[in-house]
Every structure is written in structure tokens, then in C-alpha cells.
Tab-separated table of C-alpha atoms and ligand atoms in Angstrom:
chain	number	residue	atom	x	y	z
A	1	MET	CA	-60.530	28.476	-3.049
A	2	ASN	CA	-64.288	29.131	-3.436
A	3	TYR	CA	-66.363	28.259	-6.452
A	4	SER	CA	-66.497	31.779	-7.829
A	5	LYS	CA	-62.773	32.129	-7.838
A	6	LYS	CA	-62.439	28.654	-9.498
A	7	ILE	CA	-64.846	29.792	-12.105
A	8	ASP	CA	-62.713	32.982	-12.777
A	9	ARG	CA	-59.653	30.901	-13.071
A	10	ASN	CA	-61.370	28.592	-15.493
A	11	ILE	CA	-62.621	31.404	-17.652
A	12	LEU	CA	-59.044	32.649	-17.923
A	13	SER	CA	-57.694	29.167	-18.707
A	14	SER	CA	-60.354	28.634	-21.428
A	15	LYS	CA	-59.481	31.881	-23.205
A	16	LYS	CA	-55.839	31.009	-23.057
A	17	ASN	CA	-56.074	27.358	-24.135
A	18	GLY	CA	-59.248	27.442	-26.208
A	19	TRP	CA	-61.411	24.850	-24.383
A	20	THR	CA	-65.109	25.282	-23.584
A	21	PRO	CA	-67.447	23.985	-20.846
A	22	GLY	CA	-68.807	21.620	-23.587
A	23	TRP	CA	-65.543	19.616	-23.248
A	24	PHE	CA	-66.914	18.580	-19.821
A	25	ASP	CA	-70.542	18.094	-21.017
A	26	CYS	CA	-71.533	21.428	-19.394
A	27	ASP	CA	-72.993	24.543	-21.088
A	28	ARG	CA	-71.610	27.371	-18.957
A	29	PHE	CA	-69.089	28.399	-16.388
A	30	ASP	CA	-70.836	27.460	-13.201
A	31	SER	CA	-70.532	25.196	-10.140
A	32	GLU	CA	-71.727	22.214	-12.232
A	33	LEU	CA	-68.706	22.700	-14.565
A	34	ILE	CA	-66.370	22.671	-11.494
A	35	ASP	CA	-67.870	19.387	-10.234
A	36	SER	CA	-67.501	17.962	-13.775
A	37	ILE	CA	-63.867	19.031	-13.959
A	38	MET	CA	-63.168	17.509	-10.554
A	39	ALA	CA	-64.776	14.198	-11.645
A	40	PHE	CA	-62.550	14.203	-14.774
A	41	GLN	CA	-59.502	14.840	-12.663
A	42	ARG	CA	-60.299	11.991	-10.180
A	43	GLU	CA	-60.871	9.661	-13.060
A	44	HIS	CA	-57.338	10.470	-14.389
A	45	SER	CA	-55.576	10.387	-10.894
A	46	LEU	CA	-54.996	14.085	-10.961
A	47	SER	CA	-55.343	16.332	-7.959
A	48	ASP	CA	-58.977	17.373	-8.069
A	49	ASP	CA	-58.839	21.238	-7.717
A	50	GLY	CA	-61.572	21.840	-10.248
A	51	ILE	CA	-59.355	24.050	-12.367
A	52	VAL	CA	-58.162	23.316	-15.877
A	53	GLY	CA	-54.429	23.871	-15.295
A	54	PRO	CA	-51.697	22.799	-17.718
A	55	ILE	CA	-51.807	19.154	-16.805
A	56	THR	CA	-55.580	18.801	-16.827
A	57	TYR	CA	-55.731	20.597	-20.130
A	58	ARG	CA	-53.313	18.179	-21.757
A	59	ARG	CA	-55.273	15.230	-20.414
A	60	VAL	CA	-58.638	16.532	-21.541
A	61	LYS	CA	-57.284	17.443	-24.937
A	62	THR	CA	-55.922	13.934	-25.400
A	63	HIS	CA	-59.175	12.482	-24.155
A	64	ARG	CA	-61.045	14.568	-26.872
A	65	LEU	CA	-58.655	13.425	-29.659
A	66	PHE	CA	-59.265	9.896	-28.592
A	67	GLU	CA	-63.065	10.368	-28.640
A	68	GLU	CA	-62.852	12.045	-31.984
A	69	ASP	CA	-60.772	9.136	-33.273
A	70	PHE	CA	-57.901	11.521	-34.229
A	71	ILE	CA	-55.959	10.572	-37.356
A	72	PRO	CA	-52.448	12.027	-37.670
A	73	LYS	CA	-51.499	13.418	-41.077
A	74	LYS	CA	-49.701	10.909	-43.293
A	75	ARG	CA	-46.508	13.054	-43.225
A	76	ASN	CA	-44.155	10.317	-42.128
A	77	LYS	CA	-43.897	8.372	-45.318
A	78	ARG	CA	-41.342	10.715	-46.846
A	79	ARG	CA	-37.605	10.304	-46.522
A	80	GLY	CA	-36.277	12.532	-43.809
A	81	GLU	CA	-33.019	14.308	-43.121
A	82	LYS	CA	-30.043	12.608	-41.478
A	83	HIS	CA	-29.111	15.574	-39.574
A	84	ILE	CA	-30.012	17.627	-36.548
A	85	VAL	CA	-29.336	21.392	-36.403
A	86	TYR	CA	-27.329	23.233	-33.869
A	87	GLY	CA	-26.243	26.927	-34.164
A	88	GLY	CA	-27.426	26.959	-37.856
A	89	ASN	CA	-25.127	24.051	-38.763
A	90	LYS	CA	-26.140	20.386	-39.588
A	91	PHE	CA	-24.776	17.537	-37.553
A	92	PRO	CA	-25.084	13.917	-38.565
A	93	ILE	CA	-27.432	11.461	-36.735
A	94	LYS	CA	-27.493	7.712	-37.330
A	95	TRP	CA	-31.238	7.556	-37.853
A	96	GLU	CA	-33.357	7.417	-41.002
A	97	LYS	CA	-36.149	9.820	-40.260
A	98	VAL	CA	-35.540	13.319	-38.968
A	99	ILE	CA	-38.028	16.066	-40.043
A	100	LEU	CA	-36.787	19.604	-39.447
A	101	TRP	CA	-39.152	22.449	-38.616
A	102	ASP	CA	-38.934	23.969	-41.983
A	103	ASP	CA	-39.178	20.767	-43.993
A	104	HIS	CA	-42.449	20.008	-45.672
A	105	GLY	CA	-44.640	18.419	-42.978
A	106	GLY	CA	-42.336	19.821	-40.269
A	107	LEU	CA	-43.617	20.783	-36.842
A	108	PRO	CA	-42.242	24.144	-36.028
A	109	ALA	CA	-42.074	25.751	-32.529
A	110	LYS	CA	-44.309	28.775	-32.302
A	111	GLU	CA	-42.682	32.187	-32.426
A	112	GLY	CA	-42.735	33.936	-29.078
A	113	CYS	CA	-42.872	30.602	-27.216
A	114	TYR	CA	-39.072	30.209	-26.753
A	115	TYR	CA	-36.036	32.452	-26.165
A	116	ASP	CA	-34.587	33.366	-29.528
A	117	TRP	CA	-30.781	33.237	-29.336
A	118	SER	CA	-30.058	33.855	-32.983
A	119	LYS	CA	-28.143	37.129	-32.116
A	120	LYS	CA	-26.323	35.525	-29.224
A	121	PRO	CA	-23.032	33.565	-29.103
A	122	LEU	CA	-23.234	29.837	-29.613
A	123	ARG	CA	-25.265	28.331	-26.714
A	124	GLN	CA	-23.611	25.531	-24.768
A	125	PRO	CA	-26.344	23.324	-23.171
A	126	ILE	CA	-25.139	20.910	-20.506
A	127	GLN	CA	-28.332	18.887	-19.779
A	128	PHE	CA	-30.638	16.839	-21.947
A	129	VAL	CA	-34.077	16.268	-20.484
A	130	ASN	CA	-36.323	13.372	-21.446
A	131	HIS	CA	-40.078	13.819	-21.409
A	132	TRP	CA	-43.070	11.752	-22.494
A	133	ASP	CA	-45.850	13.816	-24.215
A	134	ALA	CA	-48.942	12.169	-22.607
A	135	THR	CA	-50.835	12.398	-25.874
A	136	LEU	CA	-51.509	10.352	-28.956
A	137	SER	CA	-48.840	11.520	-31.476
A	138	SER	CA	-46.153	14.163	-32.087
A	139	GLU	CA	-48.550	16.112	-34.232
A	140	ALA	CA	-50.956	16.317	-31.271
A	141	CYS	CA	-48.164	17.089	-28.949
A	142	ALA	CA	-46.947	20.052	-31.151
A	143	ARG	CA	-50.462	21.461	-31.220
A	144	ILE	CA	-50.842	21.212	-27.421
A	145	ILE	CA	-47.356	22.733	-26.605
A	146	ASN	CA	-47.862	25.545	-29.099
A	147	LYS	CA	-51.319	26.318	-27.608
A	148	ARG	CA	-49.900	26.265	-24.046
A	149	ARG	CA	-47.076	28.624	-25.236
A	150	LEU	CA	-44.368	26.104	-24.369
A	151	SER	CA	-41.660	24.723	-26.656
A	152	MET	CA	-39.469	21.574	-27.181
A	153	HIS	CA	-36.413	20.942	-29.331
A	154	PHE	CA	-37.228	17.409	-30.410
A	155	LEU	CA	-40.332	15.161	-30.622
A	156	ILE	CA	-40.249	11.361	-31.203
A	157	ASP	CA	-43.400	10.010	-32.859
A	158	ASN	CA	-45.036	6.582	-32.597
A	159	ASP	CA	-43.112	5.213	-35.596
A	160	GLY	CA	-39.721	6.560	-34.445
A	161	THR	CA	-39.751	9.672	-36.623
A	162	ILE	CA	-37.796	12.507	-34.931
A	163	TYR	CA	-39.069	16.011	-35.414
A	164	GLN	CA	-36.833	18.890	-34.650
A	165	MET	CA	-38.969	21.928	-33.781
A	166	LEU	CA	-36.213	24.373	-33.023
A	167	ASP	CA	-32.545	24.833	-33.545
A	168	ILE	CA	-30.621	23.739	-30.304
A	169	GLN	CA	-29.224	27.232	-30.221
A	170	HIS	CA	-32.591	28.609	-29.102
A	171	VAL	CA	-33.785	28.170	-25.552
A	172	ALA	CA	-36.974	25.949	-25.387
A	173	TRP	CA	-39.465	26.445	-22.559
A	174	GLN	CA	-39.480	22.822	-21.656
A	175	ALA	CA	-37.988	21.983	-18.176
A	176	GLY	CA	-39.977	24.324	-15.899
A	177	SER	CA	-37.391	26.947	-14.829
A	178	LYS	CA	-35.454	29.607	-16.617
A	179	LEU	CA	-32.137	28.199	-15.379
A	180	TRP	CA	-32.891	24.629	-16.519
A	181	ASN	CA	-34.259	25.873	-19.880
A	182	THR	CA	-31.322	28.052	-20.581
A	183	ASN	CA	-28.826	25.176	-19.961
A	184	GLY	CA	-30.939	22.334	-21.417
A	185	ILE	CA	-32.295	20.580	-24.411
A	186	GLY	CA	-35.636	18.675	-24.362
A	187	VAL	CA	-37.314	15.779	-26.126
A	188	GLU	CA	-40.895	14.645	-25.891
A	189	ILE	CA	-41.372	10.979	-26.655
A	190	SER	CA	-44.960	10.270	-27.651
A	191	ASN	CA	-46.826	8.061	-25.232
A	192	ALA	CA	-50.487	8.663	-24.151
A	193	PHE	CA	-49.698	6.825	-20.849
A	194	TYR	CA	-53.181	5.632	-19.887
A	195	THR	CA	-54.019	2.006	-20.794
A	196	ARG	CA	-57.450	3.113	-22.050
A	197	TYR	CA	-55.768	4.621	-25.141
A	198	GLN	CA	-54.256	1.266	-26.263
A	199	SER	CA	-57.137	0.700	-28.625
A	200	TRP	CA	-56.276	3.925	-30.560
A	201	TYR	CA	-52.747	2.662	-31.264
A	202	GLU	CA	-54.101	-0.673	-32.464
A	203	LYS	CA	-56.673	0.890	-34.716
A	204	ARG	CA	-54.103	3.225	-36.242
A	205	GLY	CA	-51.844	0.305	-37.065
A	206	PHE	CA	-48.990	1.016	-34.600
A	207	GLY	CA	-49.706	-2.241	-32.737
A	208	PRO	CA	-50.226	-2.496	-29.004
A	209	ARG	CA	-47.822	-0.645	-26.706
A	210	PRO	CA	-46.144	-2.567	-23.925
A	211	VAL	CA	-47.991	-2.111	-20.564
A	212	ILE	CA	-45.834	-1.864	-17.379
A	213	THR	CA	-45.740	-0.668	-13.825
A	214	SER	CA	-42.919	1.671	-13.040
A	215	GLU	CA	-41.620	3.550	-10.041
A	216	VAL	CA	-40.543	7.114	-9.218
A	217	ASN	CA	-39.766	8.801	-5.908
A	218	GLY	CA	-40.377	5.452	-4.234
A	219	ARG	CA	-43.947	5.288	-5.436
A	220	SER	CA	-45.474	2.846	-7.896
A	221	VAL	CA	-46.810	4.300	-11.246
A	222	GLY	CA	-49.294	2.477	-13.418
A	223	PRO	CA	-49.872	-0.077	-14.876
A	224	HIS	CA	-49.336	2.376	-17.827
A	225	LEU	CA	-48.465	2.282	-21.482
A	226	ASP	CA	-44.757	2.238	-22.257
A	227	PHE	CA	-42.649	3.276	-25.319
A	228	TYR	CA	-42.424	1.285	-28.553
A	229	PRO	CA	-38.959	-0.252	-29.136
A	230	VAL	CA	-38.476	1.860	-32.266
A	231	GLN	CA	-38.957	5.053	-30.134
A	232	LEU	CA	-36.131	3.850	-27.832
A	233	ASP	CA	-33.881	3.221	-30.860
A	234	ALA	CA	-34.607	6.790	-32.070
A	235	LEU	CA	-33.941	8.160	-28.656
A	236	ALA	CA	-30.536	6.405	-28.494
A	237	ALA	CA	-29.621	7.785	-31.934
A	238	LEU	CA	-30.677	11.318	-30.837
A	239	TRP	CA	-28.668	11.177	-27.548
A	240	ALA	CA	-25.556	10.155	-29.532
A	241	ALA	CA	-26.041	12.839	-32.084
A	242	VAL	CA	-26.655	15.610	-29.502
A	243	ALA	CA	-23.616	14.497	-27.435
A	244	ASP	CA	-21.467	14.674	-30.599
A	245	ALA	CA	-22.896	17.946	-31.816
A	246	ILE	CA	-22.775	20.023	-28.553
A	247	VAL	CA	-19.813	17.994	-27.085
A	248	ILE	CA	-21.217	16.692	-23.714
A	249	ASP	CA	-20.577	13.377	-22.079
A	250	LEU	CA	-22.823	10.596	-23.233
A	251	ASP	CA	-23.778	9.500	-19.726
A	252	VAL	CA	-27.082	9.184	-17.698
A	253	CYS	CA	-28.503	9.918	-14.250
A	254	THR	CA	-29.935	6.743	-12.833
A	255	THR	CA	-31.645	8.224	-9.706
A	256	LYS	CA	-35.351	7.267	-9.806
A	257	GLY	CA	-36.669	10.496	-8.497
A	258	VAL	CA	-35.640	14.061	-7.756
A	259	CYS	CA	-31.847	14.307	-7.922
A	260	GLU	CA	-30.198	17.362	-6.165
A	261	LYS	CA	-27.224	16.994	-8.436
A	262	CYS	CA	-29.274	17.180	-11.538
A	263	THR	CA	-31.037	20.340	-10.277
A	264	SER	CA	-27.709	22.025	-9.953
A	265	PHE	CA	-26.046	20.636	-13.106
A	266	THR	CA	-23.450	18.531	-11.278
A	267	CYS	CA	-24.943	15.205	-12.351
A	268	LYS	CA	-24.606	13.375	-15.661
A	269	PRO	CA	-25.941	15.253	-18.776
A	270	PHE	CA	-28.846	12.863	-19.842
A	271	ILE	CA	-31.668	12.912	-17.316
A	272	ASN	CA	-35.495	12.576	-16.839
A	273	HIS	CA	-37.980	15.378	-16.163
A	274	TYR	CA	-38.701	13.660	-12.737
A	275	ASN	CA	-35.045	14.291	-11.793
A	276	LEU	CA	-35.717	18.037	-11.614
A	277	THR	CA	-39.141	18.307	-9.966
A	278	ARG	CA	-41.323	16.250	-7.648
A	279	ASN	CA	-44.395	17.168	-9.614
A	280	LYS	CA	-43.314	15.122	-12.682
A	281	ILE	CA	-43.218	11.350	-13.292
A	282	ASP	CA	-41.859	11.335	-16.859
A	283	CYS	CA	-40.228	9.108	-17.993
A	284	SER	CA	-40.508	6.748	-14.994
A	285	SER	CA	-40.373	3.652	-17.272
A	286	LEU	CA	-37.314	4.679	-19.235
A	287	ASP	CA	-34.391	2.196	-18.719
A	288	MET	CA	-31.613	4.861	-18.912
A	289	GLN	CA	-28.813	2.242	-18.886
A	290	ALA	CA	-30.368	0.236	-21.661
A	291	VAL	CA	-30.755	3.355	-23.908
A	292	LEU	CA	-27.204	4.407	-23.114
A	293	LYS	CA	-25.905	0.988	-24.170
A	294	LYS	CA	-27.584	1.449	-27.542
A	295	ALA	CA	-26.460	5.043	-27.824
A	296	LEU	CA	-22.692	4.553	-27.193
A	297	PRO	CA	-21.847	2.793	-30.418
A	298	LEU	CA	-23.841	5.479	-32.375
A	299	THR	CA	-21.445	8.296	-31.668
A	300	VAL	CA	-19.162	9.409	-34.492
B	1	LIG	ZN1	-28.839	13.083	-11.295
């Protein structure tokens, strides 16, 4: 693709996502901007096509929040629900803090960014997809996915607070294809991934994140930031509550990469985003068996 085509693509992307050339220290849409985007992409180990697509947008937005010393709102101090919502009904979860989309301080999915199934029969999802959000907090994640016109059922914040953005009955645009979305449920566990963001967590009082090297599709990933233990406890409670509510097996896929059986719904219900597509590496560091072991005693 030549420079002028790339410039056109970036003008479209900037209108859609609300970024400006200033985010890359440039003042207009020109070849200098393309070079600057490419430099940013190389610095973040992204493919350097010079176009601000969805992945680059998320990275640059996170980078800006970090530079601006983003402070999440103090919305997590309040007592939360002890339920998740499926088909308009509340189902119990063995976790202290769940904040629903319509609670004070909730993070609702944006209208028009999911398939509204309120007039349809009860949806019966068969797959639960784990993602990491590659940004600083669930609040930042909600902003990014709403802006990108995507959606997610659940978010898990740095302190283990679970946000439900959307009734499980509705179809979230989370897994990358209509078939997977229609049959799935998604969670984004907050984790900014790059070790350069460690100082933000320490400054905000969350303490340092574990740093590890993981593997997906036979390739080494990292070293990168990993989840906090409290996030994994929250995830285990969420898996158990979801398995009880929608009545699916509480069991996991352990393939460390694309899994043909996952892509055709013949695998275990609890999977990672990387099981569905080669383009994704989340959540390469998640020990599925360890979370499962924690989740099993939490079912009703
Ligand atoms: Zn599988």
C-alpha cells in the first residue's frame, strides 16, 4: 500500500476512534505521520504497516493514559452485588465485588455495539472466552471498547472487582466472528502487558505485577506483566458462577495455541482468545488448570 492510501486509511481510523496526528507528535496526516506510526509499532512489537488499526489504537491509547498519569475513578470502594445477570435473572457468585452495568459506578456496554437479544428466547452460550485488556484498568478498557464499537460481558479490574457490562442474554462483539460471538461469553482481565507500565501500578497503590515469559503457538511471549492473584481468584469465582447459571461443564481447553476443536465448539467450554485465532496471544500466561482447581469448589 502506498503512502497516500495509508494516509486515507488513517484519516478514516482517526474519525472513527477519535485520535489525532498529535498522538504521534505530528501535526497533520502526511508521510511523516506514517513513519512515526511505524516507529511506534516497532517499539511495541506490532507489525509496522503504518496504519492505526484496532490493535495499534489500543496500544497508543494505553500509552497516552500512562503518559497522562491516568487515575481511575474511586468507584471500587463501595459494596458490590453478589450476583451476575443472565436472561434478566440474578444468579449467585461467591465473590464480594460485582458491579452491574446499571449500578452506580457501573460500566455499561454501549447501545448499538452488541446484538440485543431481549426479544429472543433464552440464549444458551456454550463457550467462555478469556481475554486480557492490554490497558491500565477496567475503566480504561470500557472506554476503549465502547469507542471501538465492541462489547464484552465481564471485566475484571486490578483489585479483583468484576464489572458486568451486559446481560449474558445479549451477544457481545468480543471473539472476532459472528458464530463465536453468538455462542460465547467474554471476559477482559485487566493487564497492560508491557513491563514499562509496571511503574503505573506501583504508583497507583496496586503493587508490582508478576513479570513472566509465556508461550503460545510454540513461540515465546515476553517477558511481560502477568495478572494479580486477586484477579485470578475473581476469575475462578466468575467461571463457577457462569457454569452454574447457564449450565455448562466447568472444564478448560489446555491447548497452548489455536485449537481446531475450540473453533468448532467441540472442545471444553472455558478457553482463551488464542485458541480461536492465530492473531491473538491472550491470555498466554493464564494457567487454566490452576484457575479450574480454584473454581471447582465454588460451584453451588
Ligand atoms: Zn480447545
